[in-house]
mmCIF file of C-alpha atoms in Angstrom:
data_model
loop_
_atom_site.group_PDB
_atom_site.id
_atom_site.type_symbol
_atom_site.label_atom_id
_atom_site.label_comp_id
_atom_site.label_asym_id
_atom_site.label_seq_id
_atom_site.Cartn_x
_atom_site.Cartn_y
_atom_site.Cartn_z
ATOM 1 C CA MET A 1364 -92.833 202.844 34.648
ATOM 2 C CA VAL A 1365 -95.141 199.835 33.711
ATOM 3 C CA GLN A 1366 -93.909 196.334 33.985
ATOM 4 C CA LEU A 1367 -94.294 194.454 30.793
ATOM 5 C CA TYR A 1368 -94.120 190.763 31.773
ATOM 6 C CA ALA A 1369 -95.328 189.040 35.054
ATOM 7 C CA ARG A 1370 -92.683 187.861 37.449
ATOM 8 C CA ASP A 1371 -92.834 185.350 40.452
ATOM 9 C CA GLN A 1372 -91.464 185.764 43.936
ATOM 10 C CA ASN A 1373 -87.856 184.989 42.803
ATOM 11 C CA GLY A 1374 -87.975 187.557 39.896
ATOM 12 C CA ALA A 1375 -88.130 185.010 37.106
ATOM 13 C CA LEU A 1376 -90.521 185.461 34.285
ATOM 14 C CA ILE A 1377 -93.804 183.668 34.600
ATOM 15 C CA ASN A 1378 -94.653 181.444 31.519
ATOM 16 C CA GLU A 1379 -98.143 180.711 30.353
ATOM 17 C CA ASN A 1380 -98.667 178.353 27.321
ATOM 18 C CA GLY A 1381 -94.990 178.394 26.685
ATOM 19 C CA GLU A 1382 -94.832 182.231 26.459
ATOM 20 C CA ASN A 1383 -93.894 184.898 28.928
ATOM 21 C CA LYS A 1384 -97.100 185.954 30.574
ATOM 22 C CA VAL A 1385 -98.021 189.729 29.958
ATOM 23 C CA HIS A 1386 -98.607 191.688 33.196
ATOM 24 C CA VAL A 1387 -102.148 193.030 32.755
ATOM 25 C CA LEU A 1388 -103.858 192.871 36.210
ATOM 26 C CA ALA A 1389 -102.860 193.717 39.750
ATOM 27 C CA GLY A 1390 -101.615 190.392 41.160
ATOM 28 C CA ASP A 1391 -100.286 189.037 37.936
ATOM 29 C CA THR A 1392 -96.741 189.796 39.390
ATOM 30 C CA TYR A 1393 -95.523 189.024 42.839
ATOM 31 C CA SER A 1394 -95.005 191.964 45.228
ATOM 32 C CA PRO A 1395 -93.942 191.956 48.765
ATOM 33 C CA LEU A 1396 -96.423 194.698 49.443
ATOM 34 C CA GLY A 1397 -99.195 192.715 48.304
ATOM 35 C CA LEU A 1398 -101.581 193.709 45.383
ATOM 36 C CA THR A 1399 -100.275 196.789 43.862
ATOM 37 C CA SER A 1400 -101.895 199.167 41.267
ATOM 38 C CA ALA A 1401 -100.773 202.008 39.271
ATOM 39 C CA ALA A 1402 -101.975 204.276 36.359
ATOM 40 C CA LEU A 1403 -102.846 201.844 33.532
ATOM 41 C CA SER A 1404 -102.286 198.721 35.846
ATOM 42 C CA SER A 1405 -105.108 196.927 33.969
ATOM 43 C CA THR A 1406 -103.528 197.613 30.523
ATOM 44 C CA ASN A 1407 -101.938 195.206 28.156
ATOM 45 C CA VAL A 1408 -98.943 197.251 27.218
ATOM 46 C CA LEU A 1409 -98.154 195.219 24.169
ATOM 47 C CA THR A 1410 -101.704 195.660 22.783
ATOM 48 C CA VAL A 1411 -101.519 199.362 23.347
ATOM 49 C CA LEU A 1412 -98.149 199.717 21.704
ATOM 50 C CA ASP A 1413 -99.239 197.609 18.720
ATOM 51 C CA ASN A 1414 -102.568 199.144 18.092
ATOM 52 C CA ASP A 1415 -102.801 202.773 19.639
ATOM 53 C CA LEU A 1416 -101.780 205.813 17.438
ATOM 54 C CA ASP A 1417 -100.690 209.244 18.349
ATOM 55 C CA ARG A 1418 -99.265 211.093 15.397
ATOM 56 C CA ARG A 1419 -98.440 214.838 14.881
ATOM 57 C CA VAL A 1420 -97.618 216.320 11.673
ATOM 58 C CA SER A 1421 -96.600 220.023 11.624
ATOM 59 C CA ASP A 1422 -95.537 222.598 9.045
ATOM 60 C CA ASP A 1423 -93.776 225.882 10.020
ATOM 61 C CA TRP A 1424 -93.509 228.708 7.478
ATOM 62 C CA THR A 1425 -91.347 231.735 8.055
ATOM 63 C CA THR A 1426 -90.834 234.536 5.396
ATOM 64 C CA ARG A 1427 -89.244 238.012 5.647
ATOM 65 C CA VAL A 1428 -89.131 240.677 2.878
ATOM 66 C CA TYR A 1429 -87.831 244.008 2.820
ATOM 67 C CA GLY A 1430 -87.289 246.948 0.552
ATOM 68 C CA GLN A 1431 -85.270 250.180 0.643
ATOM 69 C CA ALA A 1432 -85.735 253.376 -1.366
ATOM 70 C CA LYS A 1433 -83.184 256.099 -1.338
ATOM 71 C CA PHE A 1434 -84.179 259.755 -1.940
ATOM 72 C CA LEU A 1435 -82.843 263.150 -1.594
ATOM 73 C CA ASN A 1436 -79.168 261.923 -1.294
ATOM 74 C CA ASP A 1437 -79.487 261.680 2.736
ATOM 75 C CA PHE A 1438 -82.622 259.740 3.181
ATOM 76 C CA THR A 1439 -83.323 256.036 2.962
ATOM 77 C CA PHE A 1440 -87.015 254.565 3.545
ATOM 78 C CA THR A 1441 -86.984 250.801 4.568
ATOM 79 C CA ALA A 1442 -90.107 248.584 4.714
ATOM 80 C CA ASN A 1443 -90.185 245.280 6.397
ATOM 81 C CA VAL A 1444 -92.885 242.591 5.953
ATOM 82 C CA SER A 1445 -92.821 239.252 7.774
ATOM 83 C CA MET A 1446 -95.101 236.237 8.269
ATOM 84 C CA ASP A 1447 -94.851 233.285 10.596
ATOM 85 C CA LYS A 1448 -97.393 230.355 10.262
ATOM 86 C CA PHE A 1449 -97.427 227.103 12.277
ATOM 87 C CA ASN A 1450 -99.811 224.259 11.523
ATOM 88 C CA GLU A 1451 -100.172 221.004 13.428
ATOM 89 C CA MET A 1452 -102.527 218.231 12.640
ATOM 90 C CA ARG A 1453 -102.743 215.412 15.472
ATOM 91 C CA THR A 1454 -104.545 212.051 14.995
ATOM 92 C CA ARG A 1455 -105.166 209.855 17.876
ATOM 93 C CA TYR A 1456 -106.591 206.413 18.055
ATOM 94 C CA TRP A 1457 -107.126 204.379 21.205
ATOM 95 C CA ASN A 1458 -108.012 200.581 20.704
ATOM 96 C CA SER A 1459 -111.111 199.232 22.373
ATOM 97 C CA GLU A 1460 -109.377 196.103 23.717
ATOM 98 C CA SER A 1461 -107.062 197.478 26.449
ATOM 99 C CA GLY A 1462 -105.829 200.796 27.622
ATOM 100 C CA GLN A 1463 -107.485 204.337 28.177
ATOM 101 C CA ALA A 1464 -110.515 203.547 26.003
ATOM 102 C CA ALA A 1465 -111.010 199.899 26.823
ATOM 103 C CA GLY A 1466 -114.590 198.703 25.830
ATOM 104 C CA ILE A 1467 -115.297 201.693 23.728
ATOM 105 C CA GLY A 1468 -112.201 202.777 21.566
ATOM 106 C CA ALA A 1469 -111.642 206.350 20.551
ATOM 107 C CA PHE A 1470 -110.623 208.381 17.488
ATOM 108 C CA GLY A 1471 -109.831 212.113 17.313
ATOM 109 C CA LYS A 1472 -108.294 214.648 15.078
ATOM 110 C CA THR A 1473 -107.242 218.077 16.027
ATOM 111 C CA ALA A 1474 -105.668 220.954 13.980
ATOM 112 C CA SER A 1475 -104.097 224.133 15.272
ATOM 113 C CA ILE A 1476 -102.904 227.097 13.257
ATOM 114 C CA GLN A 1477 -101.054 230.063 14.629
ATOM 115 C CA ARG A 1478 -100.027 233.193 12.650
ATOM 116 C CA SER A 1479 -97.974 236.131 13.551
#
């Protein structure tokens, strides 16, 4: 869990220029343990939420076909054909201001197709 806004020793929100201060760096928020850090501790969560993108679009196709032919009064021939196809397109964008790609930014697109 990442803290969104910085807090003081009493747990109250810290204001900066009339607005709540966003917790970005270790030390922005008081901790009885001293400076603490965690994954993405130097990330401005609001910037990441507003600007980063991770979109997945998928299509699933399933079809089944069968046919029967009766012959010689006591025999039936049955043929079955099926197809399953799963597609997924993933688009990712990481902003260059804050987060996992700070300073460089990142964009990626991947596609996966499965058939059976």
